[in-house]
Coordinates of C-alpha atoms and ligand atoms in Angstrom, one line a residue:
X1 CA -31.3 -15.6 17.4
X2 CA -28.8 -15.5 14.4
X3 CA -30.1 -18.0 11.6
X4 CA -29.9 -17.6 7.4
X5 CA -33.2 -16.7 6.2
X6 CA -31.2 -14.3 4.6
X7 CA -30.4 -16.6 1.8
X8 CA -34.0 -16.5 0.1
X9 CA -33.0 -12.9 -0.4
X10 CA -30.2 -13.3 -2.9
X11 CA -31.5 -13.8 -6.8
X12 CA -32.0 -17.1 -8.0
X13 CA -28.6 -17.1 -10.3
X14 CA -26.3 -16.6 -7.5
X15 CA -24.5 -19.8 -6.5
X16 CA -24.4 -20.9 -3.1
X17 CA -21.5 -23.7 -2.7
X18 CA -18.9 -25.2 0.0
X19 CA -15.0 -25.4 -0.1
X20 CA -12.2 -27.9 0.3
X21 CA -9.0 -28.8 -0.1
X22 CA -7.0 -31.5 -1.0
X23 CA -4.5 -32.1 1.8
X24 CA -6.9 -30.9 4.3
X25 CA -9.4 -33.8 3.9
X26 CA -8.3 -36.3 1.1
X27 CA -5.6 -38.2 3.5
X28 CA -2.7 -38.6 1.0
X29 CA -1.4 -42.0 2.5
X30 CA -4.2 -43.3 0.5
X31 CA -4.6 -43.9 -3.6
X32 CA -1.0 -43.3 -4.1
X33 CA -0.6 -40.1 -3.6
X34 CA 3.1 -38.7 -3.0
X35 CA 4.1 -36.4 -0.2
X36 CA 4.0 -32.6 -0.3
X37 CA 6.1 -29.8 1.7
X38 CA 3.3 -30.0 4.3
X39 CA 4.1 -33.8 5.4
X40 CA 7.8 -32.7 5.5
X41 CA 6.5 -29.6 7.5
X42 CA 4.5 -31.6 9.8
X43 CA 7.1 -33.7 10.5
X44 CA 9.7 -31.1 11.5
X45 CA 7.5 -28.2 12.9
X46 CA 3.9 -29.9 14.2
X47 CA 5.2 -33.1 15.8
X48 CA 3.7 -35.4 13.0
X49 CA 0.3 -34.0 12.8
X50 CA -0.1 -34.2 9.1
X51 CA -2.8 -34.7 6.2
X52 CA -1.5 -38.9 6.3
X53 CA -5.5 -39.9 7.0
X54 CA -7.2 -36.2 7.4
X55 CA -11.0 -37.0 6.6
X56 CA -10.3 -39.6 4.6
X57 CA -12.4 -38.6 1.8
X58 CA -10.2 -40.1 -0.7
X59 CA -12.7 -42.9 0.8
X60 CA -15.8 -40.9 1.6
X61 CA -16.0 -38.7 -1.3
X62 CA -19.3 -39.9 -2.4
X63 CA -20.6 -39.5 1.0
X64 CA -19.5 -35.9 0.8
X65 CA -20.9 -34.8 -2.5
X66 CA -24.1 -36.4 -1.1
X67 CA -23.9 -33.7 1.6
X68 CA -23.4 -31.3 -0.6
X69 CA -26.5 -32.2 -3.0
X70 CA -28.8 -32.7 0.1
X71 CA -27.9 -29.3 1.7
X72 CA -28.9 -27.5 -1.1
X73 CA -25.9 -26.2 -2.7
X74 CA -25.3 -25.7 -6.5
X75 CA -21.4 -25.7 -6.5
X76 CA -18.5 -27.4 -4.9
X77 CA -14.7 -26.2 -4.4
X78 CA -12.0 -28.8 -4.4
X79 CA -8.5 -28.9 -5.2
X80 CA -6.4 -31.0 -6.9
X81 CA -3.4 -32.7 -5.6
X82 CA -0.1 -32.1 -7.5
X83 CA 1.3 -35.2 -5.8
X84 CA -1.5 -37.8 -6.2
X85 CA -1.4 -37.0 -9.4
X86 CA 2.7 -37.1 -10.0
X87 CA 3.6 -38.4 -6.7
X88 CA 7.8 -38.7 -8.0
X89 CA 8.4 -36.9 -10.7
X90 CA 7.0 -34.8 -13.3
X91 CA 6.6 -37.8 -16.1
X92 CA 5.2 -40.9 -14.0
X93 CA 1.7 -40.4 -13.9
X94 CA 0.0 -42.2 -11.0
X95 CA -3.2 -43.8 -12.3
X96 CA -4.9 -44.5 -8.9
X97 CA -4.4 -40.6 -8.4
X98 CA -5.8 -39.5 -12.1
X99 CA -8.9 -42.4 -11.7
X100 CA -9.6 -40.6 -8.0
X101 CA -10.1 -36.9 -9.9
X102 CA -12.5 -38.7 -12.6
X103 CA -14.4 -40.3 -10.2
X104 CA -14.9 -37.6 -7.7
X105 CA -15.8 -35.0 -11.3
X106 CA -18.1 -37.5 -12.3
X107 CA -20.1 -37.6 -8.7
X108 CA -19.9 -34.1 -8.5
X109 CA -21.5 -33.7 -12.2
X110 CA -23.8 -36.6 -11.6
X111 CA -25.4 -34.8 -8.9
X112 CA -25.6 -31.7 -10.8
X113 CA -23.0 -29.7 -9.0
X114 CA -20.9 -27.5 -10.4
X115 CA -17.4 -28.6 -9.9
X116 CA -15.1 -25.2 -9.0
X117 CA -11.2 -26.9 -9.0
X118 CA -8.3 -25.1 -7.9
X119 CA -4.9 -26.1 -9.1
X120 CA -3.2 -25.4 -6.1
X121 CA -3.7 -25.4 -2.6
X122 CA -0.8 -25.4 -0.7
X123 CA 0.1 -29.4 -1.2
X124 CA 3.4 -28.7 -3.4
X125 CA 5.2 -32.4 -4.3
X126 CA 8.3 -32.3 -1.8
X127 CA 10.6 -33.0 -4.5
X128 CA 10.4 -29.4 -5.2
X129 CA 12.2 -28.5 -1.5
X130 CA 15.5 -29.1 -3.1
X131 CA 15.4 -27.0 -5.6
X132 CA 13.8 -24.1 -3.8
X133 CA 10.5 -24.3 -3.6
X134 CA 8.6 -21.4 -4.7
X135 CA 11.6 -19.3 -4.7
X136 CA 12.8 -20.7 -8.0
X137 CA 11.0 -19.9 -11.4
X138 CA 11.3 -23.2 -12.8
X139 CA 8.6 -24.2 -10.3
X140 CA 6.4 -21.8 -11.7
X141 CA 7.1 -23.5 -15.3
X142 CA 6.5 -26.9 -14.1
X143 CA 3.6 -26.0 -12.2
X144 CA 2.0 -24.7 -15.8
X145 CA 2.6 -27.8 -17.3
X146 CA 0.8 -29.6 -14.7
X147 CA -2.2 -27.1 -15.4
X148 CA -2.1 -28.2 -18.7
X149 CA -1.9 -31.9 -17.7
X150 CA -5.0 -31.2 -15.9
X151 CA -6.9 -29.6 -18.7
X152 CA -6.0 -32.1 -21.0
X153 CA -7.1 -35.1 -19.1
X154 CA -9.8 -33.6 -16.8
X155 CA -11.1 -30.4 -18.7
X156 CA -14.1 -31.8 -20.4
X157 CA -15.4 -32.7 -16.9
X158 CA -15.2 -28.8 -15.6
X159 CA -15.9 -25.6 -16.5
X160 CA -14.6 -22.8 -13.9
X161 CA -11.1 -23.4 -12.7
X162 CA -8.8 -21.3 -10.4
X163 CA -5.2 -21.6 -10.5
X164 CA -3.6 -20.7 -7.4
X165 CA -5.6 -20.4 -4.0
X166 CA -3.9 -17.3 -1.8
X167 CA -0.5 -16.3 -3.0
X168 CA 0.0 -14.5 -0.1
X169 CA -0.3 -17.4 2.2
X170 CA 2.3 -19.4 -0.2
X171 CA 4.8 -16.9 -0.3
X172 CA 4.8 -14.3 2.5
X173 CA 3.5 -16.9 5.6
X174 CA 5.6 -19.4 4.1
X175 CA 8.8 -17.9 3.3
X176 CA 8.6 -14.7 5.6
X177 CA 6.5 -15.5 8.6
X178 CA 7.3 -19.4 8.7
X179 CA 4.2 -19.9 9.5
X180 CA 3.3 -22.4 6.6
X181 CA 5.7 -25.0 5.2
X182 CA 8.2 -25.0 4.2
X183 CA 8.9 -22.7 7.2
X184 CA 11.1 -20.4 6.2
X185 CA 12.0 -16.7 7.5
X186 CA 14.0 -15.1 4.9
X187 CA 12.9 -11.8 3.1
X188 CA 14.8 -12.4 -0.2
X189 CA 12.9 -15.8 -0.4
X190 CA 9.9 -14.3 0.1
X191 CA 9.9 -11.7 -2.1
X192 CA 11.2 -14.1 -5.1
X193 CA 7.9 -16.3 -3.9
X194 CA 5.7 -13.6 -4.1
X195 CA 7.1 -13.4 -7.7
X196 CA 6.7 -16.9 -8.6
X197 CA 3.5 -17.9 -7.4
X198 CA 2.3 -14.8 -9.7
X199 CA 3.9 -15.9 -12.4
X200 CA 3.0 -20.0 -12.0
X201 CA -0.6 -18.2 -12.2
X202 CA -0.3 -16.1 -15.8
X203 CA 1.7 -19.5 -17.1
X204 CA -1.4 -21.7 -16.6
X205 CA -3.9 -19.3 -17.8
X206 CA -1.9 -20.0 -21.2
X207 CA -1.9 -23.8 -20.6
X208 CA -5.3 -23.9 -19.4
X209 CA -6.4 -22.3 -22.2
X210 CA -4.4 -24.1 -24.9
X211 CA -6.8 -27.0 -24.3
X212 CA -10.3 -26.1 -23.4
X213 CA -12.3 -22.8 -23.4
X214 CA -12.2 -22.5 -19.3
X215 CA -13.2 -19.9 -17.5
X216 CA -10.2 -18.9 -15.5
X217 CA -10.0 -17.4 -12.0
X218 CA -7.5 -17.0 -9.2
X219 CA -8.4 -16.9 -5.3
X220 CA -6.7 -13.6 -3.3
X221 CA -7.2 -13.6 0.4
X222 CA -7.9 -10.8 1.5
X223 CA -7.3 -9.0 5.2
X224 CA -8.1 -5.9 6.2
X225 CA -6.2 -3.4 7.5
X226 CA -6.7 -1.1 9.9
X227 CA -4.3 1.2 11.6
X228 CA -4.4 1.4 15.6
X229 CA -5.1 5.3 15.4
X230 CA -4.7 7.7 13.0
X231 CA -1.5 9.0 14.0
X232 CA 0.5 9.4 10.6
X233 CA 3.5 6.3 11.4
X234 CA 0.7 3.9 12.3
X235 CA -1.4 5.0 8.9
X236 CA 1.9 4.1 7.1
X237 CA 2.2 0.9 8.9
X238 CA -1.3 -0.1 7.7
X239 CA -0.6 1.1 4.1
X240 CA 2.8 -0.9 4.0
X241 CA 0.8 -4.2 5.5
X242 CA -1.8 -3.8 2.6
X243 CA 0.7 -3.1 0.3
X244 CA 2.3 -6.8 0.5
X245 CA -0.8 -8.4 1.8
X246 CA -3.5 -7.3 -0.7
X247 CA -2.5 -5.0 -3.4
X248 CA 1.0 -6.7 -4.2
X249 CA -1.7 -9.9 -5.6
X250 CA -4.2 -7.6 -7.3
X251 CA -2.3 -4.8 -8.4
X252 CA 0.2 -7.5 -10.6
X253 CA -2.9 -9.6 -11.9
X254 CA -5.5 -6.5 -12.7
X255 CA -2.7 -3.4 -13.8
X256 CA 0.6 -5.2 -14.3
X257 CA 2.3 -3.8 -12.1
X258 CA 3.5 -4.0 -7.9
X259 CA 2.1 -1.3 -5.6
X260 CA 5.1 1.2 -5.2
X261 CA 5.5 1.3 -1.4
X262 CA 6.1 -2.3 -1.2
X263 CA 8.2 -2.1 -4.6
X264 CA 10.3 0.2 -2.8
X265 CA 11.2 -2.3 -0.3
X266 CA 11.5 -5.4 -2.4
X267 CA 12.6 -3.9 -5.7
X268 CA 16.7 -5.2 -4.7
X269 CA 15.3 -8.6 -4.1
X270 CA 13.2 -8.9 -7.2
X271 CA 14.4 -11.4 -10.0
X272 CA 16.0 -9.3 -12.8
X273 CA 13.6 -10.1 -15.6
X274 CA 10.0 -9.6 -13.1
X275 CA 9.2 -6.6 -15.3
X276 CA 8.9 -8.9 -18.4
X277 CA 7.3 -11.5 -16.1
X278 CA 4.5 -8.8 -15.0
X279 CA 2.8 -9.1 -19.0
X280 CA 2.2 -12.5 -18.3
X281 CA 0.7 -12.3 -14.8
X282 CA -1.5 -9.7 -15.5
X283 CA -3.1 -12.0 -19.1
X284 CA -6.8 -11.6 -18.6
X285 CA -9.0 -14.1 -16.6
X286 CA -12.6 -14.8 -16.5
X287 CA -13.3 -13.9 -12.6
X288 CA -11.5 -13.6 -9.2
X289 CA -12.2 -15.3 -6.0
X290 CA -12.0 -13.6 -2.2
X291 CA -11.1 -15.4 0.6
X292 CA -12.2 -13.4 3.4
X293 CA -11.9 -14.0 7.0
X294 CA -11.1 -11.0 8.9
X295 CA -9.3 -7.5 9.7
X296 CA -5.7 -7.2 11.9
X297 CA -5.0 -3.6 13.5
X298 CA -1.7 -2.6 12.5
X299 CA 0.7 -0.7 14.9
X300 CA 3.7 0.8 13.6
X301 CA 7.2 -1.2 14.9
X302 CA 10.7 -0.1 13.5
X303 CA 12.3 -3.3 11.6
X304 CA 15.8 -4.4 10.7
X305 CA 14.3 -5.4 6.9
X306 CA 12.1 -2.4 7.3
X307 CA 8.9 -4.3 7.1
X308 CA 8.0 -1.5 9.9
X309 CA 4.6 -3.1 11.2
X310 CA 3.1 -5.3 14.0
X311 CA -0.3 -7.0 13.6
X312 CA -2.8 -7.1 16.7
X313 CA -6.1 -8.0 17.3
X314 CA -8.9 -5.9 18.8
X315 CA -11.5 -6.2 21.1
X316 CA -14.7 -7.6 18.8
X317 CA -16.5 -10.7 19.1
X318 CA -13.5 -13.5 18.3
X319 CA -13.7 -16.9 16.3
X320 CA -12.0 -19.9 17.6
X321 CA -8.5 -18.8 15.7
X322 CA -8.8 -15.8 17.8
X323 CA -9.7 -13.7 14.3
X324 CA -12.2 -10.5 15.0
X325 CA -15.6 -10.9 13.2
X326 CA -15.2 -7.8 10.7
X327 CA -18.0 -8.3 8.0
X328 CA -17.7 -4.6 7.2
X329 CA -14.2 -5.8 5.5
X330 CA -15.8 -8.0 2.6
X331 CA -17.7 -5.4 1.5
X332 CA -14.7 -3.2 1.6
X333 CA -13.0 -5.4 -0.6
X334 CA -15.5 -6.4 -2.9
X335 CA -16.6 -2.7 -3.4
X336 CA -12.3 -2.0 -3.9
X337 CA -11.9 -5.0 -6.6
X338 CA -15.4 -3.2 -8.5
X339 CA -14.0 0.3 -8.2
X340 CA -10.2 0.1 -8.2
X341 CA -9.2 -2.4 -10.3
X342 CA -12.1 -3.7 -12.7
X343 CA -15.7 -3.1 -12.4
X344 CA -16.6 -5.7 -15.1
X345 CA -14.5 -8.8 -13.7
X346 CA -17.5 -11.8 -11.8
X347 CA -16.5 -12.1 -8.1
X348 CA -17.1 -15.1 -6.1
X349 CA -16.4 -14.9 -2.3
X350 CA -14.5 -18.6 -2.9
X351 CA -14.1 -18.7 1.3
X352 CA -15.4 -17.5 4.2
X353 CA -16.6 -19.3 7.6
X354 CA -15.1 -19.7 11.2
X355 CA -13.8 -22.3 13.5
X356 CA -15.7 -22.4 16.7
X357 CA -15.3 -24.1 19.7
X358 CA -17.9 -26.6 18.7
X359 CA -19.2 -28.6 21.7
X360 CA -22.0 -31.8 21.6
X361 CA -24.8 -30.6 23.7
X362 CA -26.8 -33.6 25.6
X363 CA -28.5 -35.0 22.5
X364 CA -25.0 -35.4 20.8
X365 CA -26.0 -32.3 18.4
X366 CA -23.8 -29.1 18.0
X367 CA -25.5 -26.1 17.6
X368 CA -23.1 -24.0 16.1
X369 CA -25.1 -20.5 16.6
X370 CA -22.2 -18.2 16.4
X371 CA -21.1 -19.7 12.9
X372 CA -24.7 -18.9 11.6
X373 CA -24.1 -15.7 13.0
X374 CA -20.8 -15.2 11.2
X375 CA -22.6 -16.3 8.2
X376 CA -25.3 -14.1 8.3
X377 CA -23.1 -11.2 9.1
X378 CA -21.3 -11.8 6.0
X379 CA -24.0 -12.5 3.5
X380 CA -25.8 -9.3 4.7
X381 CA -22.5 -7.7 3.4
X382 CA -22.9 -9.4 0.1
X383 CA -26.2 -9.0 -0.3
X384 CA -25.6 -5.0 -0.1
X385 CA -23.0 -5.0 -2.9
X386 CA -25.1 -6.9 -4.8
X387 CA -27.9 -4.4 -4.2
X388 CA -25.4 -2.0 -6.2
X389 CA -25.2 -3.8 -9.1
X390 CA -21.4 -5.4 -8.5
X391 CA -21.2 -8.2 -10.3
X392 CA -21.0 -10.7 -7.5
X393 CA -21.9 -14.4 -8.8
X394 CA -21.3 -17.0 -6.0
X395 CA -20.2 -17.6 -2.2
X396 CA -18.4 -20.9 -0.6
X397 CA -18.8 -21.5 2.8
X398 CA -15.2 -22.7 4.4
X399 CA -15.8 -25.3 4.9
X400 CA -17.9 -28.1 3.9
X401 CA -16.2 -30.8 6.7
X402 CA -14.2 -30.2 9.9
X403 CA -10.5 -30.7 8.5
X404 CA -6.5 -30.1 9.1
X405 CA -6.1 -26.8 9.8
X406 CA -2.9 -26.3 8.7
X407 CA -0.1 -25.9 11.4
X408 CA -3.3 -26.0 14.1
X409 CA -3.7 -29.4 13.2
X410 CA -7.2 -30.9 14.3
X411 CA -7.7 -28.8 16.7
X412 CA -9.7 -25.8 14.7
X413 CA -12.9 -26.9 13.5
X414 CA -14.3 -25.0 10.3
X415 CA -16.9 -27.3 9.0
X416 CA -20.5 -27.5 8.5
X417 CA -20.3 -30.9 9.0
X418 CA -18.3 -32.4 12.5
X419 CA -16.2 -35.2 11.3
X420 CA -14.9 -37.8 13.8
X421 CA -11.4 -38.4 13.2
X422 CA -11.4 -42.2 14.9
X423 CA -13.8 -43.5 12.6
X424 CA -14.1 -41.0 9.9
X425 CA -18.1 -40.9 10.4
X426 CA -19.9 -37.7 9.3
X427 CA -22.6 -35.6 11.4
X428 CA -23.9 -32.1 10.4
X429 CA -24.4 -29.2 13.0
X430 CA -27.1 -26.8 12.7
X431 CA -25.3 -24.8 10.5
X432 CA -25.3 -26.8 7.8
X433 CA -29.3 -28.0 8.9
X434 CA -29.8 -24.1 8.0
X435 CA -28.3 -23.7 4.9
X436 CA -30.6 -26.9 3.9
X437 CA -33.7 -25.2 5.3
X438 CA -33.2 -21.5 3.6
X439 CA -31.5 -23.2 0.1
Ligands
GCO501 C1 -7.4 -20.8 3.1 C2 -7.0 -21.8 3.2 C3 -7.7 -22.9 4.1 C4 -7.7 -22.5 5.3 C5 -9.1 -21.1 6.0 C6 -9.0 -21.1 7.4 O1 -7.5 -20.6 2.0 O2 -6.9 -20.0 3.9 O3 -7.6 -22.2 2.5 O4 -7.3 -24.1 3.9 O5 -8.0 -24.1 6.1 O6 -8.7 -20.3 5.0 O7 -8.2 -21.2 7.8

């Protein structure tokens, strides 16, 4: 039977934590938070299933921090909600929002947990929509100001900070595939947002450093791409997928350039001065976060816009998202960053976990054995990488709580802790107690 005894094999300076994000847990109907592009998207596309209440972490944050502490975790990754701090415009501060994050950070620090805030986990204030959101470079500049505000006001309460969570999701998934807010399907919009989100990162590195000596990182989601067979056309298709999904962002940050195979397609659509922006985008950072969940099988197809691939799922064991268990992909990316990008960069696994079709047993308990297995298999890969001497610093399980899983609403449960969305009660699952047992 799966268990997490592997946790005992990790060095004592390796950090274990849990991760969440603002829109997914806080509840933006509380405390004067403004609307984000996700409220608009939920209304238009998800039958109004939104994050208005979510887990009401806004009211229950002390209880949640205590749960993190009681499990034995040492760090907590959360995100600031831009619309909570600036609900109406870029100059008018919501004091309740400021107080909330002060109290949250105090609580984290009082419990001897290390805060790992992320500045942007997708809840762009709704007012940016009319200017084109991330299609518009001005949003990147506004983001740098917002980053500066956070450092100025909260910077003595945390050391590590991540600028952006998952630029691929913010751009390609949201502006080309149309599956996330704002739900566009437009290659031009996607390419511009793929650049502007990176520029937002680069500009904010400077605006953060101008206030505090932070440890600054960015968080990239990586998905392993495997051609469905070894035919030349499917290998090429998998390479293109990899260049758009993974390498686009890593190349820009670590090498100051974009991968040629995707650039060949995108260059005519890029903003004119993109090359000079790449200098800003590739400013040195202090650590890299990798979010990893699964692989895709890639099959070539002919498409008008030359995005010539389809993504398929294989026949390995799957999570409730229909994502295959593919732990080898995690060590693949850790090795790749280490060997091909920067052998010194400290790496954190900032998200990893699974949605499970959790069922309560007759005792009212959730024995989420598949989730325990998922964690165990991925932790094994990390341990192998550590043994090779790769500077891996920590691991954050996704997620502390069941929460708002974006376009899937509340159906998919990723938490170590079950949430009853009627009364917000929290109940630990077996996976939580496995971490607790071995941490
Ligand atoms: C992510 C997301 C999370 C998701 C998780 C599962 O950063 O991809 O941060 O918000 O809930 O990945 O899909």
